PDB file of N, CA, C and O in Angstrom:
ATOM      1  N   MET A 247       0.860  -1.176   0.002  1.00 76.00           N
ATOM      2  CA  MET A 247       0.005   0.002   0.006  1.00 76.00           C
ATOM      3  C   MET A 247       0.896   1.233   0.002  1.00 76.00           C
ATOM      4  O   MET A 247       1.856   1.306   0.750  1.00 76.00           O
ATOM      5  N   LEU A 248       0.551   2.183  -0.867  1.00 83.00           N
ATOM      6  CA  LEU A 248       1.291   3.446  -0.964  1.00 83.00           C
ATOM      7  C   LEU A 248       0.302   4.588  -0.959  1.00 83.00           C
ATOM      8  O   LEU A 248      -0.694   4.533  -1.655  1.00 83.00           O
ATOM      9  N   THR A 249       0.554   5.592  -0.147  1.00 83.00           N
ATOM     10  CA  THR A 249      -0.254   6.779  -0.141  1.00 83.00           C
ATOM     11  C   THR A 249       0.503   7.890  -0.830  1.00 83.00           C
ATOM     12  O   THR A 249       1.461   8.432  -0.252  1.00 83.00           O
ATOM     13  N   PRO A 250       0.143   8.219  -2.078  1.00 83.00           N
ATOM     14  CA  PRO A 250       0.850   9.268  -2.828  1.00 83.00           C
ATOM     15  C   PRO A 250       0.720  10.631  -2.163  1.00 83.00           C
ATOM     16  O   PRO A 250      -0.274  10.918  -1.483  1.00 83.00           O
ATOM     17  N   ASP A 251       1.715  11.493  -2.405  1.00 81.00           N
ATOM     18  CA  ASP A 251       1.722  12.830  -1.813  1.00 81.00           C
ATOM     19  C   ASP A 251       0.839  13.819  -2.571  1.00 81.00           C
ATOM     20  O   ASP A 251       0.503  14.865  -2.046  1.00 81.00           O
ATOM     21  N   SER A 252       0.523  13.512  -3.841  1.00 81.00           N
ATOM     22  CA  SER A 252      -0.252  14.453  -4.629  1.00 81.00           C
ATOM     23  C   SER A 252      -1.083  13.702  -5.678  1.00 81.00           C
ATOM     24  O   SER A 252      -0.852  12.508  -5.930  1.00 81.00           O
ATOM     25  N   GLU A 253      -2.017  14.437  -6.283  1.00 82.00           N
ATOM     26  CA  GLU A 253      -2.820  13.877  -7.369  1.00 82.00           C
ATOM     27  C   GLU A 253      -1.967  13.459  -8.571  1.00 82.00           C
ATOM     28  O   GLU A 253      -2.179  12.427  -9.179  1.00 82.00           O
ATOM     29  N   VAL A 254      -0.977  14.282  -8.857  1.00 88.00           N
ATOM     30  CA  VAL A 254      -0.062  13.995  -9.981  1.00 88.00           C
ATOM     31  C   VAL A 254       0.705  12.697  -9.721  1.00 88.00           C
ATOM     32  O   VAL A 254       0.822  11.842 -10.604  1.00 88.00           O
ATOM     33  N   GLU A 255       1.205  12.542  -8.515  1.00 89.00           N
ATOM     34  CA  GLU A 255       1.930  11.313  -8.156  1.00 89.00           C
ATOM     35  C   GLU A 255       0.998  10.110  -8.234  1.00 89.00           C
ATOM     36  O   GLU A 255       1.391   9.058  -8.757  1.00 89.00           O
ATOM     37  N   LEU A 256      -0.204  10.242  -7.772  1.00 89.00           N
ATOM     38  CA  LEU A 256      -1.182   9.164  -7.824  1.00 89.00           C
ATOM     39  C   LEU A 256      -1.443   8.734  -9.274  1.00 89.00           C
ATOM     40  O   LEU A 256      -1.339   7.549  -9.609  1.00 89.00           O
ATOM     41  N   LEU A 257      -1.723   9.685 -10.133  1.00 91.00           N
ATOM     42  CA  LEU A 257      -2.033   9.379 -11.522  1.00 91.00           C
ATOM     43  C   LEU A 257      -0.817   8.808 -12.269  1.00 91.00           C
ATOM     44  O   LEU A 257      -0.972   7.885 -13.086  1.00 91.00           O
ATOM     45  N   THR A 258       0.367   9.314 -11.971  1.00 93.00           N
ATOM     46  CA  THR A 258       1.568   8.811 -12.626  1.00 93.00           C
ATOM     47  C   THR A 258       1.861   7.371 -12.234  1.00 93.00           C
ATOM     48  O   THR A 258       2.112   6.540 -13.074  1.00 93.00           O
ATOM     49  N   ILE A 259       1.768   7.084 -10.950  1.00 93.00           N
ATOM     50  CA  ILE A 259       2.025   5.704 -10.492  1.00 93.00           C
ATOM     51  C   ILE A 259       0.970   4.747 -11.036  1.00 93.00           C
ATOM     52  O   ILE A 259       1.314   3.631 -11.490  1.00 93.00           O
ATOM     53  N   CYS A 260      -0.265   5.170 -11.029  1.00 94.00           N
ATOM     54  CA  CYS A 260      -1.340   4.296 -11.586  1.00 94.00           C
ATOM     55  C   CYS A 260      -1.073   4.037 -13.077  1.00 94.00           C
ATOM     56  O   CYS A 260      -1.254   2.903 -13.535  1.00 94.00           O
ATOM     57  N   SER A 261      -0.669   5.044 -13.804  1.00 95.00           N
ATOM     58  CA  SER A 261      -0.378   4.870 -15.223  1.00 95.00           C
ATOM     59  C   SER A 261       0.794   3.924 -15.444  1.00 95.00           C
ATOM     60  O   SER A 261       0.760   3.074 -16.333  1.00 95.00           O
ATOM     61  N   MET A 262       1.819   4.029 -14.609  1.00 93.00           N
ATOM     62  CA  MET A 262       2.976   3.131 -14.710  1.00 93.00           C
ATOM     63  C   MET A 262       2.557   1.687 -14.448  1.00 93.00           C
ATOM     64  O   MET A 262       2.950   0.777 -15.154  1.00 93.00           O
ATOM     65  N   LEU A 263       1.768   1.479 -13.401  1.00 95.00           N
ATOM     66  CA  LEU A 263       1.311   0.136 -13.074  1.00 95.00           C
ATOM     67  C   LEU A 263       0.448  -0.450 -14.185  1.00 95.00           C
ATOM     68  O   LEU A 263       0.606  -1.595 -14.583  1.00 95.00           O
ATOM     69  N   GLU A 264      -0.443   0.370 -14.707  1.00 95.00           N
ATOM     70  CA  GLU A 264      -1.326  -0.076 -15.793  1.00 95.00           C
ATOM     71  C   GLU A 264      -0.513  -0.439 -17.030  1.00 95.00           C
ATOM     72  O   GLU A 264      -0.792  -1.435 -17.696  1.00 95.00           O
ATOM     73  N   ALA A 265       0.488   0.370 -17.367  1.00 95.00           N
ATOM     74  CA  ALA A 265       1.316   0.116 -18.551  1.00 95.00           C
ATOM     75  C   ALA A 265       2.081  -1.203 -18.435  1.00 95.00           C
ATOM     76  O   ALA A 265       2.326  -1.890 -19.421  1.00 95.00           O
ATOM     77  N   ARG A 266       2.434  -1.594 -17.213  1.00 94.00           N
ATOM     78  CA  ARG A 266       3.154  -2.857 -16.974  1.00 94.00           C
ATOM     79  C   ARG A 266       2.232  -4.033 -16.737  1.00 94.00           C
ATOM     80  O   ARG A 266       2.687  -5.145 -16.479  1.00 94.00           O
ATOM     81  N   GLY A 267       0.909  -3.785 -16.719  1.00 95.00           N
ATOM     82  CA  GLY A 267      -0.042  -4.872 -16.506  1.00 95.00           C
ATOM     83  C   GLY A 267      -0.151  -5.298 -15.077  1.00 95.00           C
ATOM     84  O   GLY A 267      -0.605  -6.417 -14.791  1.00 95.00           O
ATOM     85  N   VAL A 268       0.244  -4.434 -14.136  1.00 95.00           N
ATOM     86  CA  VAL A 268       0.130  -4.738 -12.713  1.00 95.00           C
ATOM     87  C   VAL A 268      -1.242  -4.303 -12.243  1.00 95.00           C
ATOM     88  O   VAL A 268      -1.573  -3.124 -12.290  1.00 95.00           O
ATOM     89  N   PRO A 269      -2.071  -5.250 -11.773  1.00 96.00           N
ATOM     90  CA  PRO A 269      -3.392  -4.868 -11.291  1.00 96.00           C
ATOM     91  C   PRO A 269      -3.271  -4.004 -10.016  1.00 96.00           C
ATOM     92  O   PRO A 269      -2.370  -4.260  -9.193  1.00 96.00           O
ATOM     93  N   PHE A 270      -4.135  -3.035  -9.889  1.00 94.00           N
ATOM     94  CA  PHE A 270      -4.095  -2.167  -8.706  1.00 94.00           C
ATOM     95  C   PHE A 270      -5.476  -1.683  -8.366  1.00 94.00           C
ATOM     96  O   PHE A 270      -6.407  -1.775  -9.197  1.00 94.00           O
ATOM     97  N   PHE A 271      -5.640  -1.177  -7.178  1.00 92.00           N
ATOM     98  CA  PHE A 271      -6.879  -0.610  -6.696  1.00 92.00           C
ATOM     99  C   PHE A 271      -6.525   0.644  -5.918  1.00 92.00           C
ATOM    100  O   PHE A 271      -5.570   0.644  -5.150  1.00 92.00           O
ATOM    101  N   VAL A 272      -7.289   1.716  -6.141  1.00 91.00           N
ATOM    102  CA  VAL A 272      -7.060   2.960  -5.403  1.00 91.00           C
ATOM    103  C   VAL A 272      -8.125   3.036  -4.315  1.00 91.00           C
ATOM    104  O   VAL A 272      -9.299   3.261  -4.604  1.00 91.00           O
ATOM    105  N   ARG A 273      -7.684   2.816  -3.083  1.00 84.00           N
ATOM    106  CA  ARG A 273      -8.604   2.886  -1.954  1.00 84.00           C
ATOM    107  C   ARG A 273      -8.995   4.345  -1.697  1.00 84.00           C
ATOM    108  O   ARG A 273      -8.175   5.246  -1.757  1.00 84.00           O
ATOM    109  N   SER A 274     -10.271   4.575  -1.454  1.00 77.00           N
ATOM    110  CA  SER A 274     -10.829   5.910  -1.199  1.00 77.00           C
ATOM    111  C   SER A 274     -10.785   6.808  -2.439  1.00 77.00           C
ATOM    112  O   SER A 274     -10.765   8.021  -2.321  1.00 77.00           O
ATOM    113  N   ALA A 275     -10.758   6.206  -3.638  1.00 71.00           N
ATOM    114  CA  ALA A 275     -10.675   7.004  -4.856  1.00 71.00           C
ATOM    115  C   ALA A 275     -11.906   7.910  -5.013  1.00 71.00           C
ATOM    116  O   ALA A 275     -11.770   9.076  -5.341  1.00 71.00           O
ATOM    117  N   GLY A 276     -13.071   7.393  -4.760  1.00 63.00           N
ATOM    118  CA  GLY A 276     -14.287   8.194  -4.895  1.00 63.00           C
ATOM    119  C   GLY A 276     -14.394   9.271  -3.847  1.00 63.00           C
ATOM    120  O   GLY A 276     -14.584  10.447  -4.137  1.00 63.00           O
ATOM    121  N   LEU A 277     -14.234   8.907  -2.591  1.00 54.00           N
ATOM    122  CA  LEU A 277     -14.356   9.872  -1.480  1.00 54.00           C
ATOM    123  C   LEU A 277     -13.227  10.877  -1.527  1.00 54.00           C
ATOM    124  O   LEU A 277     -13.439  12.069  -1.292  1.00 54.00           O
ATOM    125  N   GLY A 278     -12.018  10.421  -1.846  1.00 47.00           N
ATOM    126  CA  GLY A 278     -10.876  11.316  -1.888  1.00 47.00           C
ATOM    127  C   GLY A 278     -11.003  12.423  -2.908  1.00 47.00           C
ATOM    128  O   GLY A 278     -10.548  13.531  -2.723  1.00 47.00           O
ATOM    129  N   SER A 279     -11.712  12.142  -4.004  1.00 52.00           N
ATOM    130  CA  SER A 279     -11.898  13.144  -5.030  1.00 52.00           C
ATOM    131  C   SER A 279     -12.951  14.178  -4.648  1.00 52.00           C
ATOM    132  O   SER A 279     -13.034  15.247  -5.241  1.00 52.00           O
ATOM    133  N   LEU A 280     -13.756  13.890  -3.652  1.00 52.00           N
ATOM    134  CA  LEU A 280     -14.748  14.857  -3.198  1.00 52.00           C
ATOM    135  C   LEU A 280     -14.109  15.982  -2.407  1.00 52.00           C
ATOM    136  O   LEU A 280     -14.618  17.095  -2.368  1.00 52.00           O
ATOM    137  N   PHE A 281     -12.989  15.675  -1.773  1.00 52.00           N
ATOM    138  CA  PHE A 281     -12.281  16.673  -0.944  1.00 52.00           C
ATOM    139  C   PHE A 281     -10.847  16.812  -1.397  1.00 52.00           C
ATOM    140  O   PHE A 281      -9.919  16.530  -0.651  1.00 52.00           O
ATOM    141  N   PRO A 282     -10.641  17.247  -2.653  1.00 54.00           N
ATOM    142  CA  PRO A 282      -9.267  17.376  -3.129  1.00 54.00           C
ATOM    143  C   PRO A 282      -8.564  18.532  -2.442  1.00 54.00           C
ATOM    144  O   PRO A 282      -9.183  19.391  -1.840  1.00 54.00           O
ATOM    145  N   GLY A 283      -7.280  18.508  -2.550  1.00 54.00           N
ATOM    146  CA  GLY A 283      -6.515  19.626  -1.951  1.00 54.00           C
ATOM    147  C   GLY A 283      -5.107  19.191  -1.663  1.00 54.00           C
ATOM    148  O   GLY A 283      -4.774  18.017  -1.756  1.00 54.00           O
ATOM    149  N   PRO A 284      -4.294  20.149  -1.282  1.00 53.00           N
ATOM    150  CA  PRO A 284      -2.884  19.828  -1.062  1.00 53.00           C
ATOM    151  C   PRO A 284      -2.666  18.979   0.198  1.00 53.00           C
ATOM    152  O   PRO A 284      -1.678  18.308   0.325  1.00 53.00           O
ATOM    153  N   MET A 285      -3.593  19.035   1.139  1.00 50.00           N
ATOM    154  CA  MET A 285      -3.394  18.296   2.379  1.00 50.00           C
ATOM    155  C   MET A 285      -4.320  17.105   2.416  1.00 50.00           C
ATOM    156  O   MET A 285      -5.530  17.233   2.243  1.00 50.00           O
ATOM    157  N   GLN A 286      -3.746  15.931   2.656  1.00 51.00           N
ATOM    158  CA  GLN A 286      -4.552  14.724   2.795  1.00 51.00           C
ATOM    159  C   GLN A 286      -4.749  14.459   4.276  1.00 51.00           C
ATOM    160  O   GLN A 286      -3.780  14.446   5.019  1.00 51.00           O
ATOM    161  N   VAL A 287      -5.991  14.269   4.674  1.00 51.00           N
ATOM    162  CA  VAL A 287      -6.316  14.090   6.062  1.00 51.00           C
ATOM    163  C   VAL A 287      -6.746  12.644   6.326  1.00 51.00           C
ATOM    164  O   VAL A 287      -7.902  12.291   6.118  1.00 51.00           O
ATOM    165  N   GLY A 288      -5.800  11.833   6.701  1.00 54.00           N
ATOM    166  CA  GLY A 288      -6.057  10.449   7.084  1.00 54.00           C
ATOM    167  C   GLY A 288      -7.113   9.765   6.257  1.00 54.00           C
ATOM    168  O   GLY A 288      -7.047   9.726   5.029  1.00 54.00           O
ATOM    169  N   SER A 289      -8.138   9.246   6.902  1.00 53.00           N
ATOM    170  CA  SER A 289      -9.168   8.496   6.209  1.00 53.00           C
ATOM    171  C   SER A 289     -10.188   9.403   5.513  1.00 53.00           C
ATOM    172  O   SER A 289     -11.035   8.922   4.781  1.00 53.00           O
ATOM    173  N   LEU A 290     -10.113  10.718   5.680  1.00 58.00           N
ATOM    174  CA  LEU A 290     -11.073  11.605   5.042  1.00 58.00           C
ATOM    175  C   LEU A 290     -10.854  11.680   3.540  1.00 58.00           C
ATOM    176  O   LEU A 290     -11.767  11.472   2.759  1.00 58.00           O
ATOM    177  N   ASN A 291      -9.642  11.990   3.108  1.00 60.00           N
ATOM    178  CA  ASN A 291      -9.403  12.133   1.660  1.00 60.00           C
ATOM    179  C   ASN A 291      -8.102  11.474   1.179  1.00 60.00           C
ATOM    180  O   ASN A 291      -7.754  11.617   0.026  1.00 60.00           O
ATOM    181  N   ALA A 292      -7.391  10.761   2.058  1.00 73.00           N
ATOM    182  CA  ALA A 292      -6.153  10.115   1.652  1.00 73.00           C
ATOM    183  C   ALA A 292      -6.464   8.899   0.800  1.00 73.00           C
ATOM    184  O   ALA A 292      -7.301   8.071   1.165  1.00 73.00           O
ATOM    185  N   ARG A 293      -5.823   8.788  -0.353  1.00 82.00           N
ATOM    186  CA  ARG A 293      -6.006   7.652  -1.218  1.00 82.00           C
ATOM    187  C   ARG A 293      -4.761   6.777  -1.163  1.00 82.00           C
ATOM    188  O   ARG A 293      -3.648   7.290  -0.980  1.00 82.00           O
ATOM    189  N   ALA A 294      -4.952   5.504  -1.315  1.00 87.00           N
ATOM    190  CA  ALA A 294      -3.831   4.550  -1.248  1.00 87.00           C
ATOM    191  C   ALA A 294      -3.902   3.615  -2.436  1.00 87.00           C
ATOM    192  O   ALA A 294      -4.991   3.158  -2.810  1.00 87.00           O
ATOM    193  N   ILE A 295      -2.735   3.353  -3.023  1.00 91.00           N
ATOM    194  CA  ILE A 295      -2.651   2.424  -4.156  1.00 91.00           C
ATOM    195  C   ILE A 295      -2.321   1.043  -3.570  1.00 91.00           C
ATOM    196  O   ILE A 295      -1.332   0.885  -2.856  1.00 91.00           O
ATOM    197  N   MET A 296      -3.138   0.074  -3.924  1.00 93.00           N
ATOM    198  CA  MET A 296      -2.956  -1.285  -3.430  1.00 93.00           C
ATOM    199  C   MET A 296      -2.798  -2.233  -4.611  1.00 93.00           C
ATOM    200  O   MET A 296      -3.463  -2.069  -5.617  1.00 93.00           O
ATOM    201  N   VAL A 297      -1.875  -3.185  -4.467  1.00 94.00           N
ATOM    202  CA  VAL A 297      -1.629  -4.200  -5.498  1.00 94.00           C
ATOM    203  C   VAL A 297      -1.686  -5.575  -4.845  1.00 94.00           C
ATOM    204  O   VAL A 297      -1.504  -5.688  -3.636  1.00 94.00           O
ATOM    205  N   PRO A 298      -1.924  -6.608  -5.657  1.00 95.00           N
ATOM    206  CA  PRO A 298      -1.923  -7.959  -5.089  1.00 95.00           C
ATOM    207  C   PRO A 298      -0.546  -8.308  -4.519  1.00 95.00           C
ATOM    208  O   PRO A 298       0.478  -7.884  -5.043  1.00 95.00           O
ATOM    209  N   GLU A 299      -0.534  -9.079  -3.460  1.00 94.00           N
ATOM    210  CA  GLU A 299       0.703  -9.410  -2.763  1.00 94.00           C
ATOM    211  C   GLU A 299       1.747 -10.052  -3.696  1.00 94.00           C
ATOM    212  O   GLU A 299       2.943  -9.738  -3.624  1.00 94.00           O
ATOM    213  N   GLU A 300       1.257 -10.872  -4.634  1.00 96.00           N
ATOM    214  CA  GLU A 300       2.210 -11.545  -5.512  1.00 96.00           C
ATOM    215  C   GLU A 300       2.851 -10.605  -6.544  1.00 96.00           C
ATOM    216  O   GLU A 300       3.832 -10.972  -7.184  1.00 96.00           O
ATOM    217  N   ARG A 301       2.346  -9.400  -6.700  1.00 95.00           N
ATOM    218  CA  ARG A 301       2.935  -8.413  -7.632  1.00 95.00           C
ATOM    219  C   ARG A 301       3.576  -7.260  -6.882  1.00 95.00           C
ATOM    220  O   ARG A 301       4.016  -6.280  -7.514  1.00 95.00           O
ATOM    221  N   ALA A 302       3.618  -7.334  -5.555  1.00 93.00           N
ATOM    222  CA  ALA A 302       4.108  -6.199  -4.743  1.00 93.00           C
ATOM    223  C   ALA A 302       5.567  -5.854  -5.065  1.00 93.00           C
ATOM    224  O   ALA A 302       5.909  -4.687  -5.143  1.00 93.00           O
ATOM    225  N   ASP A 303       6.425  -6.873  -5.223  1.00 94.00           N
ATOM    226  CA  ASP A 303       7.845  -6.583  -5.499  1.00 94.00           C
ATOM    227  C   ASP A 303       8.019  -5.811  -6.806  1.00 94.00           C
ATOM    228  O   ASP A 303       8.794  -4.856  -6.877  1.00 94.00           O
ATOM    229  N   GLU A 304       7.288  -6.240  -7.822  1.00 93.00           N
ATOM    230  CA  GLU A 304       7.346  -5.551  -9.116  1.00 93.00           C
ATOM    231  C   GLU A 304       6.854  -4.106  -8.991  1.00 93.00           C
ATOM    232  O   GLU A 304       7.465  -3.171  -9.525  1.00 93.00           O
ATOM    233  N   ALA A 305       5.732  -3.930  -8.289  1.00 93.00           N
ATOM    234  CA  ALA A 305       5.189  -2.584  -8.108  1.00 93.00           C
ATOM    235  C   ALA A 305       6.161  -1.692  -7.311  1.00 93.00           C
ATOM    236  O   ALA A 305       6.370  -0.533  -7.678  1.00 93.00           O
ATOM    237  N   LEU A 306       6.758  -2.256  -6.284  1.00 91.00           N
ATOM    238  CA  LEU A 306       7.695  -1.476  -5.477  1.00 91.00           C
ATOM    239  C   LEU A 306       8.906  -1.059  -6.284  1.00 91.00           C
ATOM    240  O   LEU A 306       9.418   0.055  -6.128  1.00 91.00           O
ATOM    241  N   ALA A 307       9.378  -1.939  -7.156  1.00 91.00           N
ATOM    242  CA  ALA A 307      10.551  -1.609  -8.014  1.00 91.00           C
ATOM    243  C   ALA A 307      10.174  -0.450  -8.950  1.00 91.00           C
ATOM    244  O   ALA A 307      10.961   0.496  -9.114  1.00 91.00           O
ATOM    245  N   LEU A 308       8.998  -0.482  -9.552  1.00 89.00           N
ATOM    246  CA  LEU A 308       8.566   0.594 -10.454  1.00 89.00           C
ATOM    247  C   LEU A 308       8.437   1.913  -9.690  1.00 89.00           C
ATOM    248  O   LEU A 308       8.910   2.964 -10.150  1.00 89.00           O
ATOM    249  N   ILE A 309       7.818   1.863  -8.532  1.00 89.00           N
ATOM    250  CA  ILE A 309       7.594   3.081  -7.736  1.00 89.00           C
ATOM    251  C   ILE A 309       8.916   3.634  -7.221  1.00 89.00           C
ATOM    252  O   ILE A 309       9.118   4.855  -7.254  1.00 89.00           O
ATOM    253  N   SER A 310       9.822   2.756  -6.803  1.00 89.00           N
ATOM    254  CA  SER A 310      11.135   3.218  -6.314  1.00 89.00           C
ATOM    255  C   SER A 310      11.900   3.921  -7.448  1.00 89.00           C
ATOM    256  O   SER A 310      12.547   4.931  -7.205  1.00 89.00           O
ATOM    257  N   ASP A 311      11.835   3.343  -8.638  1.00 85.00           N
ATOM    258  CA  ASP A 311      12.487   3.995  -9.794  1.00 85.00           C
ATOM    259  C   ASP A 311      11.910   5.395 -10.009  1.00 85.00           C
ATOM    260  O   ASP A 311      12.628   6.359 -10.217  1.00 85.00           O
ATOM    261  N   PHE A 312      10.587   5.492  -9.969  1.00 83.00           N
ATOM    262  CA  PHE A 312       9.911   6.769 -10.220  1.00 83.00           C
ATOM    263  C   PHE A 312      10.286   7.792  -9.141  1.00 83.00           C
ATOM    264  O   PHE A 312      10.559   8.948  -9.438  1.00 83.00           O
ATOM    265  N   LEU A 313      10.239   7.363  -7.872  1.00 81.00           N
ATOM    266  CA  LEU A 313      10.485   8.288  -6.785  1.00 81.00           C
ATOM    267  C   LEU A 313      11.972   8.536  -6.537  1.00 81.00           C
ATOM    268  O   LEU A 313      12.325   9.440  -5.799  1.00 81.00           O
ATOM    269  N   GLY A 314      12.811   7.709  -7.153  1.00 83.00           N
ATOM    270  CA  GLY A 314      14.247   7.900  -6.986  1.00 83.00           C
ATOM    271  C   GLY A 314      14.725   7.473  -5.616  1.00 83.00           C
ATOM    272  O   GLY A 314      15.692   8.015  -5.081  1.00 83.00           O
ATOM    273  N   THR A 315      14.041   6.498  -5.005  1.00 66.00           N
ATOM    274  CA  THR A 315      14.420   6.016  -3.694  1.00 66.00           C
ATOM    275  C   THR A 315      14.804   4.563  -3.764  1.00 66.00           C
ATOM    276  O   THR A 315      14.288   3.827  -4.623  1.00 66.00           O
ATOM    277  N   PRO A 316      15.722   4.118  -2.931  1.00 61.00           N
ATOM    278  CA  PRO A 316      16.078   2.687  -2.917  1.00 61.00           C
ATOM    279  C   PRO A 316      14.927   1.851  -2.433  1.00 61.00           C
ATOM    280  O   PRO A 316      14.124   2.313  -1.598  1.00 61.00           O
ATOM    281  N   GLU A 317      14.780   0.632  -2.963  1.00 57.00           N
ATOM    282  CA  GLU A 317      13.742  -0.270  -2.516  1.00 57.00           C
ATOM    283  C   GLU A 317      13.994  -0.675  -1.062  1.00 57.00           C
ATOM    284  O   GLU A 317      15.106  -0.910  -0.670  1.00 57.00           O
ATOM    285  N   SER A 318      12.903  -0.783  -0.321  1.00 51.00           N
ATOM    286  CA  SER A 318      13.045  -1.257   1.057  1.00 51.00           C
ATOM    287  C   SER A 318      12.748  -2.742   1.059  1.00 51.00           C
ATOM    288  O   SER A 318      11.740  -3.183   0.550  1.00 51.00           O
ATOM    289  N   LYS A 319      13.625  -3.509   1.630  1.00 48.00           N
ATOM    290  CA  LYS A 319      13.447  -4.963   1.738  1.00 48.00           C
ATOM    291  C   LYS A 319      13.036  -5.256   3.168  1.00 48.00           C
ATOM    292  O   LYS A 319      13.702  -4.909   4.121  1.00 48.00           O
ATOM    293  N   SER A 320      11.837  -5.894   3.287  1.00 44.00           N
ATOM    294  CA  SER A 320      11.400  -6.245   4.641  1.00 44.00           C
ATOM    295  C   SER A 320      11.103  -7.711   4.747  1.00 44.00           C
ATOM    296  O   SER A 320      10.937  -8.412   3.851  1.00 44.00           O
TER     297      SER A 320
END
């Protein structure tokens, strides 16, 4: 699960996942769009990108590349 910092980041990551055929779901997509803005307030308007567990490593690699951060191994 990843909570993007902005609408642009959300749309970019979703586009990347879709282009690679990685299934995803945006939690709170409907409600979050009712209260857009620069500040995300927990469960009120924060959206999270979720992928199936078996595709999580692939999704994390794509997102890490995009964000320019090293992958976290847990």
